[in-house]
PDB file of C-alpha atoms in Angstrom:
ATOM      1  CA  MET T   1      18.989 -15.940   3.302  1.00 79.00           C
ATOM      2  CA  LEU T   2      16.226 -13.810   2.447  1.00 87.00           C
ATOM      3  CA  ARG T   3      12.468 -14.924   2.996  1.00 83.00           C
ATOM      4  CA  GLN T   4       9.223 -13.699   1.487  1.00 76.00           C
ATOM      5  CA  GLN T   5       8.691 -11.193   4.319  1.00 71.00           C
ATOM      6  CA  ASP T   6      11.490  -9.246   2.808  1.00 77.00           C
ATOM      7  CA  VAL T   7       9.830  -8.581  -0.274  1.00 74.00           C
ATOM      8  CA  GLY T   8       9.052  -4.913  -0.438  1.00 66.00           C
ATOM      9  CA  HIS T   9      12.108  -3.986   1.460  1.00 76.00           C
ATOM     10  CA  ARG T  10      15.690  -2.884   0.442  1.00 83.00           C
ATOM     11  CA  VAL T  11      18.411  -5.717   0.458  1.00 90.00           C
ATOM     12  CA  VAL T  12      21.801  -6.312  -0.737  1.00 94.00           C
ATOM     13  CA  VAL T  13      22.695  -9.263  -2.473  1.00 95.00           C
ATOM     14  CA  ARG T  14      26.457 -10.660  -3.298  1.00 95.00           C
ATOM     15  CA  ARG T  15      26.209 -12.864  -6.284  1.00 94.00           C
ATOM     16  CA  ILE T  16      28.625 -15.360  -7.346  1.00 92.00           C
ATOM     17  CA  VAL T  17      29.826 -14.321 -11.066  1.00 89.00           C
ATOM     18  CA  GLY T  18      32.876 -16.933 -12.041  1.00 90.00           C
ATOM     19  CA  VAL T  19      35.806 -18.530 -10.439  1.00 89.00           C
ATOM     20  CA  THR T  20      39.029 -17.519 -11.328  1.00 87.00           C
ATOM     21  CA  GLY T  21      41.978 -20.127 -10.431  1.00 84.00           C
ATOM     22  CA  ASP T  22      41.056 -21.197  -6.795  1.00 84.00           C
ATOM     23  CA  ARG T  23      39.376 -17.408  -6.442  1.00 91.00           C
ATOM     24  CA  THR T  24      35.603 -17.273  -6.313  1.00 92.00           C
ATOM     25  CA  LEU T  25      34.486 -13.895  -7.973  1.00 91.00           C
ATOM     26  CA  PHE T  26      31.569 -12.019  -6.575  1.00 91.00           C
ATOM     27  CA  THR T  27      29.422  -8.631  -7.552  1.00 93.00           C
ATOM     28  CA  ASP T  28      27.104  -7.099  -5.174  1.00 93.00           C
ATOM     29  CA  ALA T  29      23.573  -5.423  -5.958  1.00 91.00           C
ATOM     30  CA  LEU T  30      21.517  -3.249  -3.859  1.00 90.00           C
ATOM     31  CA  GLY T  31      17.985  -2.606  -4.376  1.00 81.00           C
ATOM     32  CA  GLU T  32      14.569  -3.441  -3.427  1.00 76.00           C
ATOM     33  CA  LEU T  33      13.303  -6.855  -3.421  1.00 81.00           C
ATOM     34  CA  VAL T  34      10.320  -7.277  -5.556  1.00 72.00           C
ATOM     35  CA  ASP T  35      10.091 -11.167  -6.297  1.00 76.00           C
ATOM     36  CA  LEU T  36      11.102 -14.385  -4.920  1.00 85.00           C
ATOM     37  CA  THR T  37      10.471 -17.565  -5.892  1.00 87.00           C
ATOM     38  CA  GLU T  38      11.823 -21.342  -5.377  1.00 89.00           C
ATOM     39  CA  THR T  39      14.304 -20.487  -7.879  1.00 93.00           C
ATOM     40  CA  ASP T  40      14.912 -16.940  -8.724  1.00 91.00           C
ATOM     41  CA  LEU T  41      15.156 -13.377  -6.721  1.00 90.00           C
ATOM     42  CA  THR T  42      14.334 -10.049  -8.588  1.00 83.00           C
ATOM     43  CA  LEU T  43      15.687  -6.590  -7.489  1.00 81.00           C
ATOM     44  CA  ALA T  44      14.545  -2.970  -8.575  1.00 72.00           C
ATOM     45  CA  THR T  45      17.980  -1.319  -8.667  1.00 73.00           C
ATOM     46  CA  ALA T  46      18.656   2.127  -9.706  1.00 63.00           C
ATOM     47  CA  LYS T  47      20.096   0.798 -13.150  1.00 63.00           C
ATOM     48  CA  GLY T  48      17.095  -1.089 -13.638  1.00 61.00           C
ATOM     49  CA  THR T  49      15.436  -4.782 -12.616  1.00 69.00           C
ATOM     50  CA  VAL T  50      17.787  -7.453 -12.162  1.00 82.00           C
ATOM     51  CA  ARG T  51      16.790 -11.200 -11.856  1.00 86.00           C
ATOM     52  CA  VAL T  52      19.147 -13.574  -9.901  1.00 92.00           C
ATOM     53  CA  PRO T  53      19.086 -17.325  -9.890  1.00 94.00           C
ATOM     54  CA  LEU T  54      19.137 -18.411  -6.325  1.00 94.00           C
ATOM     55  CA  ARG T  55      21.985 -20.716  -6.835  1.00 93.00           C
ATOM     56  CA  GLU T  56      24.148 -17.703  -7.847  1.00 94.00           C
ATOM     57  CA  VAL T  57      23.260 -15.755  -4.209  1.00 95.00           C
ATOM     58  CA  HIS T  58      26.243 -16.373  -1.895  1.00 93.00           C
ATOM     59  CA  ARG T  59      24.846 -13.740   0.766  1.00 93.00           C
ATOM     60  CA  ALA T  60      21.566 -11.614   0.893  1.00 94.00           C
ATOM     61  CA  LYS T  61      20.213  -9.693   3.737  1.00 92.00           C
ATOM     62  CA  ARG T  62      17.654  -6.901   4.367  1.00 89.00           C
ATOM     63  CA  VAL T  63      19.560  -3.426   4.889  1.00 87.00           C
ATOM     64  CA  PRO T  64      17.962   0.076   5.833  1.00 79.00           C
ATOM     65  CA  PRO T  65      16.097   2.137   3.645  1.00 70.00           C
ATOM     66  CA  ALA T  66      18.319   4.518   1.680  1.00 67.00           C
ATOM     67  CA  ARG T  67      16.696   7.669   3.227  1.00 71.00           C
ATOM     68  CA  ARG T  68      13.917   8.048   5.919  1.00 75.00           C
ATOM     69  CA  PRO T  69      11.179  10.391   4.577  1.00 83.00           C
ATOM     70  CA  ALA T  70      10.728  13.668   6.195  1.00 88.00           C
ATOM     71  CA  ALA T  71       7.703  13.705   8.715  1.00 91.00           C
ATOM     72  CA  ALA T  72       6.336  16.475   6.877  1.00 93.00           C
ATOM     73  CA  GLU T  73       6.356  14.413   3.311  1.00 94.00           C
ATOM     74  CA  VAL T  74       4.668  11.241   5.362  1.00 95.00           C
ATOM     75  CA  ILE T  75       2.038  13.684   6.820  1.00 96.00           C
ATOM     76  CA  ALA T  76       1.467  14.975   3.530  1.00 97.00           C
ATOM     77  CA  LEU T  77       1.147  11.783   1.822  1.00 98.00           C
ATOM     78  CA  GLU T  78      -1.112  10.157   4.424  1.00 98.00           C
ATOM     79  CA  LEU T  79      -3.518  13.298   4.477  1.00 98.00           C
ATOM     80  CA  ALA T  80      -3.830  12.916   0.837  1.00 98.00           C
ATOM     81  CA  ALA T  81      -4.627   9.186   1.253  1.00 98.00           C
ATOM     82  CA  ASP T  82      -7.085   9.860   3.753  1.00 98.00           C
ATOM     83  CA  GLU T  83      -8.630  12.493   1.557  1.00 98.00           C
ATOM     84  CA  ALA T  84      -8.843   9.972  -1.502  1.00 98.00           C
ATOM     85  CA  TRP T  85     -10.412   7.390   0.901  1.00 98.00           C
ATOM     86  CA  PRO T  86     -13.185   9.499   2.960  1.00 98.00           C
ATOM     87  CA  ALA T  87     -14.864   7.971   5.749  1.00 97.00           C
ATOM     88  CA  PRO T  88     -18.476   9.458   6.215  1.00 97.00           C
ATOM     89  CA  VAL T  89     -17.898  10.176  10.175  1.00 97.00           C
ATOM     90  CA  LYS T  90     -14.786  12.040  10.942  1.00 97.00           C
ATOM     91  CA  SER T  91     -13.704  13.773  14.247  1.00 98.00           C
ATOM     92  CA  ARG T  92     -10.578  15.604  15.334  1.00 97.00           C
ATOM     93  CA  LEU T  93      -8.012  14.826  18.076  1.00 97.00           C
ATOM     94  CA  GLY T  94      -5.674  17.835  17.585  1.00 96.00           C
ATOM     95  CA  GLY T  95      -3.604  16.449  14.496  1.00 96.00           C
ATOM     96  CA  TRP T  96      -5.060  13.239  14.544  1.00 98.00           C
ATOM     97  CA  ILE T  97      -8.063  12.330  12.563  1.00 98.00           C
ATOM     98  CA  LEU T  98     -10.799   9.741  13.742  1.00 98.00           C
ATOM     99  CA  ARG T  99     -12.530   7.987  11.146  1.00 98.00           C
ATOM    100  CA  ALA T 100     -15.823   5.570  11.126  1.00 98.00           C
ATOM    101  CA  ALA T 101     -17.306   3.899   8.035  1.00 96.00           C
ATOM    102  CA  GLU T 102     -19.411   1.019   9.259  1.00 93.00           C
ATOM    103  CA  ASN T 103     -16.269  -1.214   9.552  1.00 94.00           C
ATOM    104  CA  TRP T 104     -15.620  -1.354   5.858  1.00 94.00           C
ATOM    105  CA  THR T 105     -12.033  -1.267   5.351  1.00 95.00           C
ATOM    106  CA  GLY T 106      -9.436  -0.506   8.253  1.00 95.00           C
ATOM    107  CA  ARG T 107      -8.286   2.598   6.173  1.00 95.00           C
ATOM    108  CA  ALA T 108     -12.047   3.892   6.913  1.00 97.00           C
ATOM    109  CA  ASN T 109     -12.186   3.088  10.419  1.00 97.00           C
ATOM    110  CA  SER T 110      -9.130   3.847  12.242  1.00 98.00           C
ATOM    111  CA  ALA T 111      -7.727   6.795  13.775  1.00 98.00           C
ATOM    112  CA  LEU T 112      -4.666   8.152  11.655  1.00 98.00           C
ATOM    113  CA  ALA T 113      -2.073   9.078  14.211  1.00 97.00           C
ATOM    114  CA  VAL T 114      -0.024  11.950  12.470  1.00 95.00           C
ATOM    115  CA  GLY T 115       0.847  15.155  13.879  1.00 92.00           C
ATOM    116  CA  ASP T 116       0.122  16.361  17.420  1.00 94.00           C
ATOM    117  CA  PRO T 117      -3.030  14.849  19.552  1.00 97.00           C
ATOM    118  CA  ASP T 118      -2.961  18.001  21.240  1.00 96.00           C
ATOM    119  CA  ARG T 119      -2.614  15.818  25.023  1.00 96.00           C
ATOM    120  CA  THR T 120      -0.696  13.397  26.178  1.00 96.00           C
ATOM    121  CA  LEU T 121       0.150   9.899  24.097  1.00 96.00           C
ATOM    122  CA  GLU T 122      -1.755   8.266  27.018  1.00 97.00           C
ATOM    123  CA  GLU T 123      -4.604  10.784  27.098  1.00 97.00           C
ATOM    124  CA  ALA T 124      -4.737  10.738  23.163  1.00 98.00           C
ATOM    125  CA  ILE T 125      -5.312   6.652  22.903  1.00 97.00           C
ATOM    126  CA  ASP T 126      -7.801   6.513  25.751  1.00 97.00           C
ATOM    127  CA  ALA T 127      -9.686   9.082  23.917  1.00 98.00           C
ATOM    128  CA  VAL T 128      -9.822   7.028  20.791  1.00 98.00           C
ATOM    129  CA  VAL T 129     -10.777   3.635  22.471  1.00 97.00           C
ATOM    130  CA  LYS T 130     -13.825   5.846  24.209  1.00 97.00           C
ATOM    131  CA  TRP T 131     -14.604   7.513  20.520  1.00 98.00           C
ATOM    132  CA  TYR T 132     -15.024   4.004  19.067  1.00 98.00           C
ATOM    133  CA  ALA T 133     -16.561   2.342  21.858  1.00 96.00           C
ATOM    134  CA  ASP T 134     -19.190   4.907  21.581  1.00 97.00           C
ATOM    135  CA  ARG T 135     -19.731   3.923  18.144  1.00 96.00           C
ATOM    136  CA  GLY T 136     -19.825   0.306  19.126  1.00 96.00           C
ATOM    137  CA  GLN T 137     -16.860  -0.439  16.764  1.00 96.00           C
ATOM    138  CA  GLN T 138     -13.585  -2.045  17.508  1.00 96.00           C
ATOM    139  CA  PRO T 139     -10.845   0.899  18.511  1.00 98.00           C
ATOM    140  CA  LEU T 140      -8.343   0.651  15.937  1.00 98.00           C
ATOM    141  CA  ILE T 141      -5.031   3.471  15.114  1.00 98.00           C
ATOM    142  CA  ASN T 142      -3.149   3.684  11.973  1.00 97.00           C
ATOM    143  CA  ALA T 143       0.291   4.145  12.979  1.00 94.00           C
ATOM    144  CA  PRO T 144       2.686   5.217  10.116  1.00 94.00           C
ATOM    145  CA  MET T 145       6.241   4.581  10.293  1.00 88.00           C
ATOM    146  CA  PRO T 146       8.964   5.659  11.326  1.00 83.00           C
ATOM    147  CA  LEU T 147       6.776   9.076  11.906  1.00 88.00           C
ATOM    148  CA  ALA T 148       4.534   6.862  14.699  1.00 90.00           C
ATOM    149  CA  SER T 149       7.026   5.048  16.423  1.00 87.00           C
ATOM    150  CA  PRO T 150       6.357   6.534  19.703  1.00 93.00           C
ATOM    151  CA  VAL T 151       2.800   5.889  19.286  1.00 94.00           C
ATOM    152  CA  ASN T 152       3.569   2.216  18.314  1.00 90.00           C
ATOM    153  CA  ALA T 153       5.730   2.068  21.279  1.00 90.00           C
ATOM    154  CA  ALA T 154       2.734   3.089  23.717  1.00 93.00           C
ATOM    155  CA  LEU T 155       0.296   0.699  21.952  1.00 94.00           C
ATOM    156  CA  ASP T 156       2.764  -2.178  22.719  1.00 91.00           C
ATOM    157  CA  GLU T 157       2.650  -1.373  26.322  1.00 93.00           C
ATOM    158  CA  ARG T 158      -0.592  -1.482  26.209  1.00 94.00           C
ATOM    159  CA  GLY T 159      -0.818  -4.791  24.465  1.00 94.00           C
ATOM    160  CA  TRP T 160      -2.448  -3.612  21.291  1.00 96.00           C
ATOM    161  CA  THR T 161      -2.286  -6.037  18.444  1.00 94.00           C
ATOM    162  CA  ALA T 162      -1.174  -5.318  15.027  1.00 91.00           C
ATOM    163  CA  ARG T 163      -2.647  -6.016  11.597  1.00 92.00           C
ATOM    164  CA  PRO T 164       0.107  -7.052   8.690  1.00 89.00           C
ATOM    165  CA  LEU T 165       2.585  -4.455   7.730  1.00 88.00           C
ATOM    166  CA  THR T 166       1.078  -2.152   5.092  1.00 93.00           C
ATOM    167  CA  LEU T 167       3.666  -0.907   2.400  1.00 91.00           C
ATOM    168  CA  VAL T 168       2.891   2.798   1.382  1.00 95.00           C
ATOM    169  CA  GLN T 169       4.539   2.836  -2.400  1.00 94.00           C
ATOM    170  CA  THR T 170       5.028   5.586  -4.649  1.00 96.00           C
ATOM    171  CA  SER T 171       6.679   6.588  -8.107  1.00 94.00           C
ATOM    172  CA  MET T 172       6.932   9.391 -10.353  1.00 95.00           C
ATOM    173  CA  LEU T 173       4.442   9.155 -13.383  1.00 94.00           C
ATOM    174  CA  ALA T 174       6.699   9.885 -16.278  1.00 92.00           C
ATOM    175  CA  PRO T 175       8.368   6.113 -15.646  1.00 89.00           C
ATOM    176  CA  LEU T 176       4.804   4.495 -15.224  1.00 92.00           C
ATOM    177  CA  LEU T 177       3.897   6.287 -18.867  1.00 92.00           C
ATOM    178  CA  ALA T 178       7.209   5.466 -20.505  1.00 87.00           C
ATOM    179  CA  ALA T 179       7.097   1.752 -19.889  1.00 81.00           C
ATOM    180  CA  PRO T 180       6.102  -0.298 -23.072  1.00 80.00           C
ATOM    181  CA  ALA T 181       2.569  -1.354 -23.325  1.00 80.00           C
ATOM    182  CA  ARG T 182       1.762  -5.317 -24.143  1.00 84.00           C
ATOM    183  CA  ALA T 183       0.473  -5.348 -27.553  1.00 86.00           C
ATOM    184  CA  GLY T 184      -3.055  -6.980 -27.990  1.00 89.00           C
ATOM    185  CA  LEU T 185      -4.514  -6.060 -24.775  1.00 94.00           C
ATOM    186  CA  PRO T 186      -8.090  -4.878 -24.756  1.00 95.00           C
ATOM    187  CA  PRO T 187      -8.522  -1.006 -24.007  1.00 96.00           C
ATOM    188  CA  VAL T 188      -8.945   0.552 -20.659  1.00 97.00           C
ATOM    189  CA  ASP T 189     -12.177   2.175 -20.143  1.00 97.00           C
ATOM    190  CA  LEU T 190     -12.027   5.071 -17.606  1.00 98.00           C
ATOM    191  CA  ALA T 191     -15.355   6.319 -16.532  1.00 97.00           C
ATOM    192  CA  ASP T 192     -16.815   8.451 -13.987  1.00 97.00           C
ATOM    193  CA  THR T 193     -18.708   5.947 -12.410  1.00 96.00           C
ATOM    194  CA  ALA T 194     -18.476   2.230 -11.894  1.00 96.00           C
ATOM    195  CA  GLY T 195     -20.640  -0.421 -13.612  1.00 93.00           C
ATOM    196  CA  ASP T 196     -22.221  -3.247 -11.641  1.00 95.00           C
ATOM    197  CA  ASP T 197     -19.860  -5.676 -12.878  1.00 95.00           C
ATOM    198  CA  TRP T 198     -17.256  -3.179 -11.267  1.00 97.00           C
ATOM    199  CA  TYR T 199     -18.632  -3.349  -7.987  1.00 96.00           C
ATOM    200  CA  ALA T 200     -19.208  -7.064  -8.125  1.00 95.00           C
ATOM    201  CA  MET T 201     -15.347  -7.849  -8.901  1.00 95.00           C
ATOM    202  CA  VAL T 202     -14.683  -5.585  -5.743  1.00 95.00           C
ATOM    203  CA  ALA T 203     -16.947  -7.212  -3.555  1.00 94.00           C
ATOM    204  CA  GLU T 204     -15.495 -10.520  -4.372  1.00 91.00           C
ATOM    205  CA  HIS T 205     -12.143  -9.245  -2.678  1.00 86.00           C
ATOM    206  CA  LYS T 206     -13.469  -7.040   0.089  1.00 87.00           C
ATOM    207  CA  GLY T 207     -16.708  -8.491   0.838  1.00 85.00           C
ATOM    208  CA  ALA T 208     -20.352  -6.840   0.469  1.00 87.00           C
ATOM    209  CA  LEU T 209     -20.032  -3.308  -0.336  1.00 92.00           C
ATOM    210  CA  PRO T 210     -22.579  -1.339   2.086  1.00 92.00           C
ATOM    211  CA  GLY T 211     -23.792   2.187   1.061  1.00 93.00           C
ATOM    212  CA  THR T 212     -20.978   3.442   3.179  1.00 95.00           C
ATOM    213  CA  ALA T 213     -18.715   1.967   0.719  1.00 96.00           C
ATOM    214  CA  LEU T 214     -20.552   3.568  -2.243  1.00 96.00           C
ATOM    215  CA  ARG T 215     -20.156   6.888  -0.185  1.00 96.00           C
ATOM    216  CA  ILE T 216     -16.154   6.237   0.212  1.00 97.00           C
ATOM    217  CA  LEU T 217     -15.557   5.192  -3.479  1.00 97.00           C
ATOM    218  CA  ASN T 218     -17.647   8.083  -5.334  1.00 97.00           C
ATOM    219  CA  GLY T 219     -16.759  10.870  -2.647  1.00 96.00           C
ATOM    220  CA  VAL T 220     -13.875  12.494  -4.568  1.00 97.00           C
ATOM    221  CA  PRO T 221     -14.409  14.830  -6.990  1.00 97.00           C
ATOM    222  CA  GLU T 222     -11.474  14.003  -9.145  1.00 98.00           C
ATOM    223  CA  LYS T 223     -11.528   9.946  -9.487  1.00 98.00           C
ATOM    224  CA  VAL T 224     -12.162   7.677 -12.330  1.00 98.00           C
ATOM    225  CA  PHE T 225     -13.252   3.860 -12.488  1.00 98.00           C
ATOM    226  CA  ALA T 226     -10.953   1.344 -14.668  1.00 98.00           C
ATOM    227  CA  HIS T 227     -12.910  -1.206 -16.700  1.00 98.00           C
ATOM    228  CA  VAL T 228     -11.318  -3.707 -18.876  1.00 97.00           C
ATOM    229  CA  ARG T 229     -13.258  -5.851 -20.846  1.00 96.00           C
ATOM    230  CA  ASP T 230     -13.220  -8.528 -23.273  1.00 94.00           C
ATOM    231  CA  ALA T 231     -14.764  -9.016 -26.959  1.00 92.00           C
ATOM    232  CA  ASP T 232     -17.714 -10.842 -25.238  1.00 93.00           C
ATOM    233  CA  GLY T 233     -18.047  -7.409 -22.793  1.00 93.00           C
ATOM    234  CA  GLU T 234     -16.783  -9.811 -19.803  1.00 95.00           C
ATOM    235  CA  LEU T 235     -15.096  -7.913 -17.540  1.00 96.00           C
ATOM    236  CA  LEU T 236     -11.342  -8.775 -16.925  1.00 96.00           C
ATOM    237  CA  ALA T 237     -10.026  -5.887 -14.660  1.00 97.00           C
ATOM    238  CA  VAL T 238     -10.779  -3.088 -12.685  1.00 97.00           C
ATOM    239  CA  ALA T 239      -8.940  -0.247 -10.332  1.00 98.00           C
ATOM    240  CA  ARG T 240     -10.006   3.117  -9.351  1.00 98.00           C
ATOM    241  CA  GLY T 241      -7.904   6.237  -9.535  1.00 98.00           C
ATOM    242  CA  ALA T 242      -8.399   9.324  -7.427  1.00 98.00           C
ATOM    243  CA  ILE T 243      -6.494  12.643  -7.311  1.00 98.00           C
ATOM    244  CA  THR T 244      -6.037  14.437  -3.943  1.00 98.00           C
ATOM    245  CA  GLY T 245      -3.816  16.635  -1.857  1.00 97.00           C
ATOM    246  CA  PRO T 246      -2.136  19.943  -2.288  1.00 97.00           C
ATOM    247  CA  ASP T 247       0.350  17.816  -4.466  1.00 96.00           C
ATOM    248  CA  ARG T 248      -2.222  16.239  -6.337  1.00 98.00           C
ATOM    249  CA  TRP T 249      -1.287  12.842  -5.676  1.00 98.00           C
ATOM    250  CA  LEU T 250      -2.544   9.860  -7.984  1.00 98.00           C
ATOM    251  CA  GLY T 251      -3.851   7.239  -5.556  1.00 98.00           C
ATOM    252  CA  VAL T 252      -4.278   3.801  -7.346  1.00 98.00           C
ATOM    253  CA  SER T 253      -6.563   1.340  -5.239  1.00 98.00           C
ATOM    254  CA  LEU T 254      -8.645  -1.958  -5.578  1.00 97.00           C
ATOM    255  CA  LEU T 255      -6.405  -2.802  -8.796  1.00 97.00           C
ATOM    256  CA  GLN T 256      -8.093  -6.409  -9.409  1.00 95.00           C
ATOM    257  CA  THR T 257      -7.881  -8.867 -12.278  1.00 95.00           C
ATOM    258  CA  ALA T 258     -10.541 -11.880 -12.766  1.00 93.00           C
ATOM    259  CA  PRO T 259      -8.583 -15.202 -12.113  1.00 90.00           C
ATOM    260  CA  ALA T 260      -8.705 -16.393 -15.667  1.00 89.00           C
ATOM    261  CA  ALA T 261      -6.937 -12.842 -16.879  1.00 87.00           C
ATOM    262  CA  ARG T 262      -4.131 -12.840 -14.752  1.00 88.00           C
ATOM    263  CA  ARG T 263      -0.528 -12.921 -15.854  1.00 86.00           C
ATOM    264  CA  GLN T 264      -1.518 -11.239 -18.875  1.00 88.00           C
ATOM    265  CA  GLY T 265      -0.271  -8.002 -18.061  1.00 91.00           C
ATOM    266  CA  LEU T 266      -3.559  -6.408 -17.231  1.00 95.00           C
ATOM    267  CA  GLY T 267      -2.422  -4.848 -14.090  1.00 94.00           C
ATOM    268  CA  GLY T 268       0.484  -2.882 -15.498  1.00 94.00           C
ATOM    269  CA  HIS T 269      -2.052  -2.128 -18.224  1.00 95.00           C
ATOM    270  CA  VAL T 270      -4.329  -0.478 -16.027  1.00 97.00           C
ATOM    271  CA  VAL T 271      -2.138   1.658 -14.036  1.00 97.00           C
ATOM    272  CA  ARG T 272      -0.721   3.122 -17.380  1.00 96.00           C
ATOM    273  CA  ALA T 273      -3.793   4.026 -18.102  1.00 97.00           C
ATOM    274  CA  LEU T 274      -4.584   5.682 -14.820  1.00 98.00           C
ATOM    275  CA  ALA T 275      -1.433   7.530 -14.997  1.00 97.00           C
ATOM    276  CA  GLN T 276      -2.070   8.877 -18.307  1.00 97.00           C
ATOM    277  CA  TRP T 277      -5.537  10.077 -16.673  1.00 98.00           C
ATOM    278  CA  ALA T 278      -3.727  11.675 -14.008  1.00 98.00           C
ATOM    279  CA  SER T 279      -0.794  12.994 -15.979  1.00 97.00           C
ATOM    280  CA  GLN T 280      -3.692  15.009 -18.276  1.00 97.00           C
ATOM    281  CA  HIS T 281      -4.845  16.414 -15.051  1.00 97.00           C
ATOM    282  CA  GLY T 282      -1.829  18.071 -13.403  1.00 96.00           C
ATOM    283  CA  SER T 283      -0.446  14.739 -11.401  1.00 96.00           C
ATOM    284  CA  ALA T 284       3.117  13.965 -11.593  1.00 96.00           C
ATOM    285  CA  ARG T 285       3.089  11.283  -8.832  1.00 97.00           C
ATOM    286  CA  ALA T 286       1.171   8.224  -7.744  1.00 98.00           C
ATOM    287  CA  TYR T 287       1.005   6.238  -4.719  1.00 98.00           C
ATOM    288  CA  LEU T 288      -0.659   2.830  -3.454  1.00 98.00           C
ATOM    289  CA  GLN T 289      -1.080   0.832  -0.247  1.00 97.00           C
ATOM    290  CA  VAL T 290      -0.173  -2.818  -0.395  1.00 94.00           C
ATOM    291  CA  GLU T 291       0.310  -5.316   2.480  1.00 92.00           C
ATOM    292  CA  GLU T 292       3.808  -6.461   2.678  1.00 84.00           C
ATOM    293  CA  ARG T 293       2.686 -10.130   2.536  1.00 83.00           C
ATOM    294  CA  ASN T 294       0.716  -9.946  -0.777  1.00 89.00           C
ATOM    295  CA  ALA T 295       4.079 -10.760  -2.275  1.00 84.00           C
ATOM    296  CA  ALA T 296       2.326 -11.108  -6.102  1.00 86.00           C
ATOM    297  CA  ALA T 297       1.189  -7.214  -5.788  1.00 91.00           C
ATOM    298  CA  VAL T 298       4.345  -6.238  -4.370  1.00 89.00           C
ATOM    299  CA  ALA T 299       6.223  -7.787  -7.064  1.00 87.00           C
ATOM    300  CA  LEU T 300       3.893  -6.684  -9.931  1.00 90.00           C
ATOM    301  CA  TYR T 301       4.415  -2.636  -8.522  1.00 92.00           C
ATOM    302  CA  GLY T 302       7.835  -3.269  -8.215  1.00 88.00           C
ATOM    303  CA  ARG T 303       8.273  -4.315 -11.501  1.00 86.00           C
ATOM    304  CA  LEU T 304       6.453  -0.919 -12.455  1.00 90.00           C
ATOM    305  CA  GLY T 305       8.713   1.164 -10.654  1.00 87.00           C
ATOM    306  CA  PHE T 306       6.746   1.619  -7.381  1.00 91.00           C
ATOM    307  CA  THR T 307       9.246   1.671  -4.187  1.00 88.00           C
ATOM    308  CA  THR T 308       8.393   1.965  -0.619  1.00 89.00           C
ATOM    309  CA  HIS T 309       8.008   5.504   0.729  1.00 92.00           C
ATOM    310  CA  HIS T 310       7.230   4.264   4.298  1.00 91.00           C
ATOM    311  CA  THR T 311       4.842   1.719   6.167  1.00 89.00           C
ATOM    312  CA  TYR T 312       1.977   1.539   8.348  1.00 92.00           C
ATOM    313  CA  LEU T 313       0.444  -0.695  11.118  1.00 91.00           C
ATOM    314  CA  THR T 314      -2.811  -0.828  11.863  1.00 96.00           C
ATOM    315  CA  ARG T 315      -3.183  -1.558  15.598  1.00 95.00           C
ATOM    316  CA  GLU T 316      -6.157  -3.174  17.301  1.00 97.00           C
ATOM    317  CA  PHE T 317      -7.463  -2.854  20.659  1.00 95.00           C
ATOM    318  CA  THR T 318      -7.926  -5.975  22.469  1.00 84.00           C
ATOM    319  CA  GLY T 319      -9.217  -4.573  25.543  1.00 78.00           C
ATOM    320  CA  ARG T 320      -6.593  -5.864  28.077  1.00 62.00           C
ATOM    321  CA  ARG T 321      -3.059  -5.030  29.059  1.00 58.00           C
ATOM    322  CA  PRO T 322      -0.254  -7.304  29.159  1.00 51.00           C
ATOM    323  CA  GLY T 323      -0.379  -9.727  32.381  1.00 51.00           C
ATOM    324  CA  GLY T 324      -4.339 -10.072  31.615  1.00 48.00           C
ATOM    325  CA  ASP T 325      -5.434  -7.042  33.356  1.00 48.00           C
ATOM    326  CA  ALA T 326      -8.371  -5.359  31.629  1.00 46.00           C
TER     327      ALA T 326
END
């Protein structure tokens, strides 16, 4: 049977649809698992969203992705994402990018392992450890999968641990724009700068925002900050959109809703507004990054039409090799 860690992955579900005589009738559904509750599971299939009561599920299992993205596609998207989240301190290690931002977010404080590091893998890992140690930071490596499988294998051998798996999900803008909007929602204000209450809502989730965080959030030429307020001016939802890369990807980040305003459709409302803005500025595709374990967010993005393009692991240096050797 499926579990919460299967949300965001491609699965096949055999469903009981009836009985004829002494024969049980089944039908199969293949798609991305976008939600799993105590009573139902929801799939995003090629024919649309399908909700299946668990009492009707005969068998269900995770299956391999339909197609692994080409290495060039993964690299291009990862570089666009790096451009959208610009660490103030960067260095190159061949094709790898070393990033530091006073420890604000893993994305801005990890080595992005894409391309050729221009040395052996062991030497590259040693260089990453030294670069971060020289700055008084814990060495981290962002390893996109399946592109960086050799990197992950080498880090396993060296005893590096891993943070929760992150899904890099994508969607064309057209279906986001075509989705019907829920009536009665407040308008989305897209501004070139973020209000103080925008930063305060983000800080509730990300922790206090140092000056480095403000440099990252404002360091992209083409970006907007989404604000949704009620009639009294109270902030209900926020997000940031940025267009980067030669393919002009829309990166959606920091989508958050006030606790009292959740489950009202504001998340989709904000994403559609960002998609409209990006479409008017020459973008055709969007991406976002979400932890696999964040079932609610994965379910929301699945309902909007996002599917997993690839994944990545943020690997952490423990300072010790397997067996206890330093």
